[in-house]
Coordinates of C-alpha atoms and ligand atoms in Angstrom, one line a residue:
M21 CA 176.0 162.4 60.0
T22 CA 173.7 165.2 61.3
E23 CA 174.9 167.7 64.0
R24 CA 172.4 166.1 66.4
A25 CA 173.8 162.6 65.8
A26 CA 177.3 163.8 66.2
D27 CA 176.4 165.4 69.5
G28 CA 174.7 162.2 70.6
E29 CA 177.8 160.3 69.8
R30 CA 180.0 162.7 71.9
C31 CA 177.6 162.2 74.8
D32 CA 177.8 158.4 74.4
A33 CA 181.6 158.6 74.2
K34 CA 181.8 160.7 77.4
R35 CA 179.4 158.2 79.2
A36 CA 181.5 155.3 77.9
A37 CA 184.7 157.0 79.0
G38 CA 183.2 157.6 82.4
D39 CA 182.2 154.0 82.6
R40 CA 185.7 152.8 82.0
A41 CA 187.3 151.4 85.1
E42 CA 189.8 154.1 86.0
P43 CA 193.3 152.8 86.7
A44 CA 191.9 149.4 87.7
A45 CA 193.0 148.0 91.0
R46 CA 196.1 145.7 91.2
G47 CA 195.0 142.2 90.8
E48 CA 192.4 142.9 88.1
P49 CA 193.4 141.6 84.7
V50 CA 194.1 144.1 81.9
R51 CA 191.8 143.2 79.1
I52 CA 193.2 143.6 75.6
G53 CA 191.2 143.6 72.4
L54 CA 193.4 142.7 69.5
L55 CA 192.6 144.1 66.0
G56 CA 194.6 142.1 63.4
R57 CA 196.4 138.8 63.9
G58 CA 198.9 138.9 61.0
T59 CA 202.7 139.0 61.3
V60 CA 202.8 141.4 64.2
G61 CA 199.4 140.5 65.7
A62 CA 200.2 136.8 65.9
A63 CA 203.6 137.5 67.5
F64 CA 201.9 139.9 69.9
H65 CA 199.4 137.3 70.9
D66 CA 202.1 134.7 71.6
L67 CA 204.2 137.3 73.5
V68 CA 201.3 138.3 75.8
L69 CA 200.9 134.6 76.8
E70 CA 204.7 134.2 77.3
R71 CA 205.2 137.5 79.3
A72 CA 201.9 137.5 81.3
D73 CA 203.5 136.2 84.5
A74 CA 206.3 138.7 84.4
I75 CA 204.0 141.7 83.6
E76 CA 201.7 140.7 86.4
A77 CA 204.6 140.4 88.8
T78 CA 205.9 143.9 88.0
S79 CA 202.7 145.8 87.3
G80 CA 200.2 143.9 89.5
R81 CA 197.9 143.3 86.5
R82 CA 197.9 140.3 84.2
P83 CA 197.4 141.0 80.5
E84 CA 194.6 138.9 78.8
I85 CA 193.5 138.9 75.2
V86 CA 189.7 139.1 75.3
G87 CA 189.0 139.1 71.6
V88 CA 190.7 139.0 68.2
L89 CA 189.4 140.7 65.0
R90 CA 190.4 139.5 61.6
R91 CA 189.0 140.1 58.2
S92 CA 186.7 137.1 58.3
D93 CA 186.5 136.6 62.0
G94 CA 185.5 138.5 65.2
D95 CA 183.2 141.3 66.2
F96 CA 184.6 144.8 66.8
E97 CA 181.7 146.0 69.0
G98 CA 181.9 142.9 71.2
I99 CA 185.7 143.3 71.6
L100 CA 185.3 147.0 72.4
D101 CA 182.8 146.2 75.1
R102 CA 185.2 143.7 76.8
A103 CA 188.5 145.5 76.4
D104 CA 190.4 148.1 78.5
I105 CA 193.0 148.5 75.9
V106 CA 192.6 148.1 72.1
V107 CA 195.7 147.1 70.2
E108 CA 195.4 147.9 66.5
L109 CA 197.6 145.8 64.2
I110 CA 195.5 145.8 61.0
G111 CA 197.6 148.4 59.2
G112 CA 196.4 151.0 56.5
T113 CA 193.9 153.7 57.4
D114 CA 190.6 152.1 56.5
P115 CA 189.1 150.6 58.6
A116 CA 191.9 151.1 61.2
R117 CA 191.1 154.8 61.6
D118 CA 187.4 154.2 62.3
Y119 CA 188.1 151.4 64.8
V120 CA 190.8 153.5 66.6
L121 CA 188.6 156.6 66.8
R122 CA 185.6 154.6 68.1
A123 CA 187.8 152.9 70.7
L124 CA 189.3 156.3 71.9
R125 CA 185.9 157.9 72.0
A126 CA 184.6 155.0 74.0
G127 CA 187.3 155.8 76.6
R128 CA 189.6 152.9 75.7
H129 CA 193.4 153.3 75.6
V130 CA 194.8 152.4 72.2
V131 CA 198.2 151.0 71.1
T132 CA 199.0 150.9 67.4
A133 CA 202.0 150.1 65.2
N134 CA 200.4 152.0 62.3
K135 CA 202.6 154.9 61.0
Q136 CA 200.3 155.8 58.2
L137 CA 197.4 156.2 60.6
I138 CA 199.3 158.5 63.0
A139 CA 201.0 160.5 60.2
Q140 CA 197.8 161.1 58.3
F141 CA 195.2 161.4 61.0
G142 CA 197.3 162.3 64.1
D143 CA 195.4 165.6 64.8
E144 CA 192.0 163.9 64.8
L145 CA 193.2 160.9 66.8
F146 CA 195.1 162.9 69.5
A147 CA 192.1 165.2 69.9
A148 CA 189.8 162.2 70.4
A149 CA 192.2 160.7 72.9
R150 CA 192.5 164.1 74.8
D151 CA 188.7 164.5 74.8
A152 CA 188.1 161.1 76.2
G153 CA 191.0 161.1 78.6
S154 CA 192.5 158.0 76.9
Q155 CA 196.1 157.2 75.9
L156 CA 197.2 156.7 72.3
R157 CA 200.5 155.0 72.1
F158 CA 202.5 154.1 69.0
E159 CA 206.1 153.3 69.8
A160 CA 206.2 150.5 67.2
A161 CA 205.2 152.9 64.4
V162 CA 208.7 154.4 64.1
A163 CA 211.9 152.4 64.0
G164 CA 210.4 149.2 65.3
V165 CA 211.8 148.2 68.6
V166 CA 214.1 151.2 69.0
P167 CA 212.4 153.3 71.7
V168 CA 212.7 156.6 70.0
I169 CA 209.1 157.8 70.7
R170 CA 209.4 157.1 74.4
V171 CA 212.8 158.8 74.6
I172 CA 211.5 162.0 72.8
Q173 CA 208.1 162.1 74.7
E174 CA 209.4 161.2 78.1
S175 CA 213.2 161.3 78.6
L176 CA 213.6 164.5 76.5
A177 CA 210.3 166.1 77.5
A178 CA 212.1 169.1 79.0
T179 CA 214.6 169.4 76.1
E180 CA 214.3 171.8 73.2
I181 CA 215.1 169.3 70.4
T182 CA 216.7 171.0 67.3
K183 CA 217.0 168.0 65.0
V184 CA 215.9 164.4 64.7
F185 CA 217.3 162.3 61.9
G186 CA 218.2 158.9 60.9
I187 CA 217.7 155.7 59.1
V188 CA 214.0 154.8 59.7
N189 CA 213.4 152.3 56.9
G190 CA 215.1 148.9 57.2
T191 CA 214.1 147.7 53.7
T192 CA 216.0 150.5 51.9
N193 CA 219.0 150.3 54.3
F194 CA 219.2 146.6 53.5
I195 CA 219.1 147.3 49.7
L196 CA 221.7 150.0 49.8
S197 CA 224.0 147.9 52.1
E198 CA 223.6 145.0 49.6
M199 CA 224.4 147.2 46.6
A200 CA 227.5 148.6 48.4
S201 CA 228.9 145.2 49.6
T202 CA 228.2 143.1 46.5
G203 CA 228.1 145.7 43.7
S204 CA 224.7 144.5 42.7
T205 CA 222.1 146.5 40.9
Y206 CA 219.1 148.1 42.6
A207 CA 216.8 145.5 41.1
D208 CA 219.0 142.5 42.2
A209 CA 219.3 143.9 45.7
L210 CA 215.6 144.4 46.0
A211 CA 215.0 140.8 44.8
R212 CA 217.4 139.6 47.6
A213 CA 215.5 141.8 50.2
Q214 CA 212.2 140.2 49.1
E215 CA 213.8 136.7 49.3
L216 CA 214.9 137.3 52.9
G217 CA 211.6 138.9 53.9
Y218 CA 213.0 142.4 54.3
A219 CA 210.9 143.8 51.5
E220 CA 207.2 143.3 50.7
A221 CA 205.9 141.9 47.4
D222 CA 204.9 145.5 46.6
P223 CA 207.8 147.5 48.0
S224 CA 206.8 150.9 46.6
D225 CA 206.1 152.7 49.9
D226 CA 209.5 151.6 51.2
V227 CA 211.7 152.2 48.2
G228 CA 209.8 155.4 47.1
G229 CA 210.4 157.0 50.6
A230 CA 206.7 157.3 51.6
D231 CA 207.1 154.9 54.6
A232 CA 210.1 156.9 55.9
A233 CA 208.2 160.2 55.3
A234 CA 205.3 159.0 57.5
K235 CA 207.7 158.1 60.3
M236 CA 209.5 161.5 60.0
A237 CA 206.2 163.3 60.2
I238 CA 205.5 161.5 63.4
L239 CA 209.0 162.3 64.8
A240 CA 208.8 165.9 63.8
R241 CA 205.4 166.3 65.5
L242 CA 206.7 164.9 68.7
A243 CA 210.1 166.6 68.7
F244 CA 208.9 170.1 67.8
G245 CA 205.3 170.0 69.3
A246 CA 204.0 171.0 65.9
P247 CA 201.2 169.4 63.9
V248 CA 203.4 168.2 61.0
A249 CA 201.4 166.2 58.5
L250 CA 202.5 163.7 55.9
A251 CA 201.9 166.3 53.2
D252 CA 204.5 168.6 54.8
V253 CA 207.3 166.1 54.2
A254 CA 209.3 166.3 51.0
Y255 CA 210.5 162.8 50.1
Q256 CA 212.5 161.0 47.6
G257 CA 213.4 157.2 47.4
I258 CA 216.3 155.1 46.2
T259 CA 214.9 153.6 42.9
E260 CA 217.2 155.8 40.7
I261 CA 220.5 154.9 42.6
Q262 CA 223.1 153.3 40.3
P263 CA 225.8 150.8 41.6
E264 CA 228.4 153.1 40.1
D265 CA 227.2 156.0 42.3
I266 CA 228.0 153.9 45.3
S267 CA 231.3 152.6 44.1
Y268 CA 232.6 156.1 43.0
A269 CA 231.4 157.5 46.4
K270 CA 233.3 154.7 48.2
E271 CA 236.5 156.2 46.6
L272 CA 235.6 159.5 48.2
G273 CA 235.1 157.8 51.6
L274 CA 231.3 158.0 51.4
S275 CA 228.5 155.5 52.1
L276 CA 224.9 155.9 51.0
K277 CA 221.8 155.9 53.2
L278 CA 218.2 156.9 52.9
L279 CA 217.9 159.5 55.6
G280 CA 214.9 161.2 57.2
V281 CA 215.8 164.6 58.6
A282 CA 213.5 166.8 60.7
E283 CA 215.1 170.0 61.9
R284 CA 214.5 173.6 63.1
R285 CA 215.8 175.9 60.4
D286 CA 215.6 179.7 59.9
G287 CA 212.7 180.0 62.4
G288 CA 210.8 177.2 60.8
I289 CA 210.8 173.5 60.4
S290 CA 212.2 171.3 57.6
V291 CA 211.2 167.6 57.3
R292 CA 212.6 165.6 54.4
V293 CA 213.6 162.1 53.3
F294 CA 216.3 161.7 50.7
P295 CA 219.2 159.4 49.7
C296 CA 222.3 160.8 51.1
F297 CA 226.1 160.2 51.3
L298 CA 227.8 160.2 54.7
Y299 CA 231.5 160.3 55.5
S300 CA 232.8 157.2 57.2
H301 CA 233.1 158.9 60.7
H302 CA 229.4 159.8 60.8
P303 CA 227.6 157.7 63.5
L304 CA 225.0 156.5 60.9
A305 CA 227.6 155.4 58.3
P306 CA 228.2 151.9 59.9
V307 CA 224.5 151.1 60.3
E308 CA 224.0 148.3 57.8
G309 CA 221.4 145.9 56.7
P310 CA 217.8 146.1 57.9
F311 CA 218.7 148.1 61.0
N312 CA 217.3 151.5 62.0
A313 CA 219.1 154.3 63.8
V314 CA 217.8 157.6 65.0
M315 CA 219.9 160.6 66.3
V316 CA 218.4 163.4 68.4
E317 CA 220.3 166.7 68.8
A318 CA 219.7 169.5 71.3
P319 CA 222.0 172.1 72.9
T320 CA 221.5 170.5 76.3
I321 CA 222.2 166.9 75.3
T322 CA 224.6 167.4 72.3
E323 CA 223.4 164.3 70.6
I324 CA 222.2 160.8 71.2
T325 CA 222.0 157.8 68.9
M326 CA 219.6 154.9 69.2
S327 CA 219.7 151.9 66.9
G328 CA 218.3 148.4 66.6
P329 CA 216.0 146.2 64.4
G330 CA 213.5 148.4 62.5
A331 CA 210.9 145.7 61.8
G332 CA 210.0 142.0 62.2
G333 CA 207.0 140.4 63.8
I334 CA 208.4 139.6 67.3
E335 CA 210.5 142.9 67.5
T336 CA 207.5 145.0 66.6
A337 CA 205.2 143.0 69.0
S338 CA 207.7 143.6 71.8
A339 CA 207.4 147.4 71.3
V340 CA 203.6 147.1 71.2
L341 CA 203.6 145.1 74.4
G342 CA 205.9 147.7 76.0
D343 CA 203.3 150.4 75.3
V344 CA 200.6 148.2 76.9
V345 CA 202.8 147.8 80.0
S346 CA 203.4 151.6 80.1
I347 CA 199.6 152.1 80.1
V348 CA 199.1 149.5 82.8
S349 CA 201.8 151.0 84.9
G350 CA 200.0 154.4 84.7
R351 CA 202.6 156.3 82.7
A352 CA 200.8 159.0 80.7
S353 CA 201.6 159.7 77.1
V354 CA 201.9 163.3 75.9
S355 CA 201.3 164.1 72.3
A356 CA 200.5 167.8 72.3
A357 CA 201.1 169.7 69.0
H358 CA 200.8 173.3 70.1
Q359 CA 203.5 175.2 68.2
R360 CA 202.8 177.2 65.1
F361 CA 205.3 176.5 62.5
E362 CA 206.4 177.2 58.9
M363 CA 207.9 174.7 56.6
V364 CA 211.3 175.8 55.3
R365 CA 212.0 174.6 51.8
D366 CA 215.3 176.1 50.6
I367 CA 217.8 174.8 53.0
S368 CA 221.6 174.2 52.7
S369 CA 223.0 170.9 51.5
A370 CA 226.2 169.5 50.0
F371 CA 225.9 167.4 46.9
Y372 CA 227.5 164.6 45.0
L373 CA 227.2 165.1 41.2
H374 CA 227.7 162.4 38.6
L375 CA 228.2 163.6 35.0
E376 CA 228.7 161.5 31.9
V377 CA 230.7 163.8 29.5
A378 CA 232.4 163.9 26.2
D379 CA 236.1 163.3 26.5
R380 CA 237.6 166.6 25.2
P381 CA 239.4 169.7 26.5
G382 CA 237.5 172.4 28.2
V383 CA 234.7 170.3 29.6
L384 CA 235.8 170.6 33.3
A385 CA 236.4 174.4 32.9
N386 CA 232.9 174.8 31.4
I387 CA 231.3 173.0 34.3
A388 CA 233.4 174.9 36.8
D389 CA 232.2 178.1 35.2
V390 CA 228.5 177.2 35.6
L391 CA 229.1 176.2 39.2
G392 CA 231.1 179.3 39.9
R393 CA 228.5 181.7 38.5
N394 CA 225.9 180.0 40.7
E395 CA 228.2 180.3 43.8
V396 CA 228.4 176.5 44.2
S397 CA 231.9 175.5 45.5
V398 CA 233.6 172.2 44.7
R399 CA 235.1 170.1 47.5
S400 CA 236.5 167.2 45.4
V401 CA 236.6 165.9 41.8
V402 CA 237.3 162.4 40.5
Q403 CA 237.7 162.0 36.7
R404 CA 237.1 158.5 35.4
G405 CA 237.2 156.6 32.0
M406 CA 238.0 157.8 28.6
G407 CA 236.2 158.3 25.3
N408 CA 232.6 157.2 25.5
D409 CA 233.1 156.2 29.1
A410 CA 234.3 159.6 30.4
R411 CA 232.8 160.7 33.7
L412 CA 233.2 163.4 36.3
V413 CA 232.2 162.7 39.9
M414 CA 232.2 165.8 42.0
V415 CA 231.3 166.6 45.6
M416 CA 230.2 170.2 46.4
H417 CA 230.5 172.1 49.7
E418 CA 227.3 172.8 51.5
G419 CA 225.3 175.8 50.1
P420 CA 221.7 176.8 49.4
E421 CA 219.9 174.0 47.5
S422 CA 218.3 176.6 45.2
R423 CA 221.7 177.6 43.9
F424 CA 222.8 174.1 43.3
F425 CA 219.6 173.2 41.5
A426 CA 219.9 176.3 39.3
A427 CA 223.5 175.2 38.4
L428 CA 222.3 171.6 37.7
E429 CA 219.5 172.9 35.4
E430 CA 222.2 174.8 33.4
I431 CA 224.6 171.8 33.4
A432 CA 221.9 169.5 32.1
T433 CA 221.7 171.6 28.9
L434 CA 225.4 171.6 28.1
E435 CA 225.9 169.9 24.7
F436 CA 228.8 167.7 25.8
L437 CA 226.7 165.9 28.4
R438 CA 226.0 162.3 27.3
A439 CA 223.3 161.5 30.0
Q440 CA 221.2 163.3 32.5
P441 CA 223.3 164.4 35.5
R442 CA 222.6 162.6 38.8
A443 CA 222.8 164.5 42.1
I444 CA 222.7 163.0 45.6
R445 CA 222.9 165.0 48.9
V446 CA 226.0 164.6 51.1
I447 CA 226.0 165.2 54.9
E448 CA 229.2 167.1 55.7
E449 CA 228.8 167.4 59.5
E450 CA 231.9 166.5 61.4
F451 CA 231.5 164.1 64.3
V452 CA 234.3 163.2 66.8
Ligands
LIG504 N1 205.5 143.5 59.8 C1 206.4 144.3 60.4 O1 207.6 144.0 60.5 C2 206.0 145.7 61.0 C3 206.9 146.5 61.6 C4 206.5 147.7 62.1 C5 205.2 148.1 62.0 N2 204.3 147.3 61.4 C6 202.9 147.7 61.4 O2 202.1 146.8 62.1 C7 200.8 146.7 61.5 C8 200.4 145.3 61.1 O3 201.4 144.8 60.2 P1 201.5 143.2 59.8 O4 202.7 143.1 59.0 O5 201.2 142.4 61.0 O6 200.2 143.1 58.8 P2 199.6 141.7 58.2 O7 200.5 140.6 58.4 O8 199.1 142.1 56.9 O9 198.3 141.5 59.2 C9 197.2 142.3 59.1 C10 196.1 141.7 60.0 O10 195.0 142.6 60.0 C11 193.8 141.9 59.6 N3 192.9 142.7 58.8 C12 193.2 143.3 57.6 N4 192.2 144.0 57.1 C13 191.2 143.9 58.1 C14 189.9 144.4 58.2 N5 189.3 145.1 57.2 N6 189.2 144.0 59.3 C15 189.7 143.3 60.2 N7 191.0 142.8 60.2 C16 191.7 143.1 59.1 C17 194.3 140.7 58.8 O11 193.3 139.7 58.8 P3 193.4 138.2 58.2 O12 194.3 137.5 59.2 O13 192.0 137.7 58.2 O14 194.0 138.4 56.9 C18 195.5 140.3 59.5 O15 195.3 139.5 60.6 C19 200.8 147.7 60.3 O16 200.4 148.9 60.7 C20 202.3 147.7 60.0 O17 202.7 149.0 59.3 C21 204.6 146.1 60.9

């Protein structure tokens, strides 16, 4: 596009934004253009019909769907012309990004459930919304119906949040819960999740950690006011987890979760997703099945925990409609990302370490020597099996990850090791 055309487009956007009926008078319907009528879109469509009377009674404006766009049906320009609010439930980034940008630039408010869109193109979309004076709302993009975005943006707007963390992917939480309760393999637990509709036919984004990483990028941006992008998030999934890791850990009083953690550390920010063991008294330890739970920490609030269903058509639709009602009720959304920040990579963690070793004297002493030289201290050790089945399961105290990984690299070369070592992080924090 030429500079001139781009300028022309901005002028059109300003004109269109100016044309938009400013907080329309009570009694006027709020006209919704719906992009996508799949699992969430269809549930949203039904929910609007079902809740229209109640929303009109409380907000003074009746929601009406004035157009629906599907792959083979509908006309985006026509919908844009008729709508006050555009609800994007297509998913993915193409063509969703283009439609959302065009809607914002035309002065429409936008509600979306699309985490990839916000995580990858947040800067561009928030800037477009700011320039046009429109709202961009996305409560359903993180933790489904759990109102974590609204709590961070509104209730905690005056709080300096130090850490946001939790279980933000229901598929992996279901799989890990299933492995723990039945002793099944990862593959069997995944098949069960697919059978029950908790995992998609192609589950790679969920089980590989990318879905949780996108959600954590969004939470970090909101919590710290910093333009955290998906590329800033280090992530790891659950595909390598073995049933025996879970059962050994149970003996040590630990349960396994895929955690997303965004925190201020050493003057910077760290945002990561990783499988992790929690002690049983941790507030996230009892969160089972496809549920999500997010904790927020700050000196002024100590900590709060929110939990609930992380997905599902009707649950997600309910969060989307909540955003529509917020817009109708005139509540502004704030998504400024103004802080400069540095990503901190080497942070402190505790680890679980699983080693398959030869059954002979001196093995434990040898491993203890490597750990000691790297200043990694051991919290507990369980020795299991004999002969070709001998294993050592250890839990370390928290320390710099770089030291632990240096020790791990050395341990992996020891000649008495019968398989690659497996390491999983452990959250040691004490909760009362
Ligand atoms: N499902 C959940 O539980 C859940 C939970 C939280 C967030 N979300 C998010 O909600 C959004 C929607 O998810 P979903 O599960 O409802 O997806 P879905 O069932 O696959 O539905 C997608 C809809 O978008 C339409 N669509 C796809 N490509 C299009 C294109 N190029 N042009 C116009 N329309 C197009 C499809 O049209 P056709 O009908 O013609 O195929 C379909 O109606 C995603 O961002 C997802 O991440 C979903």
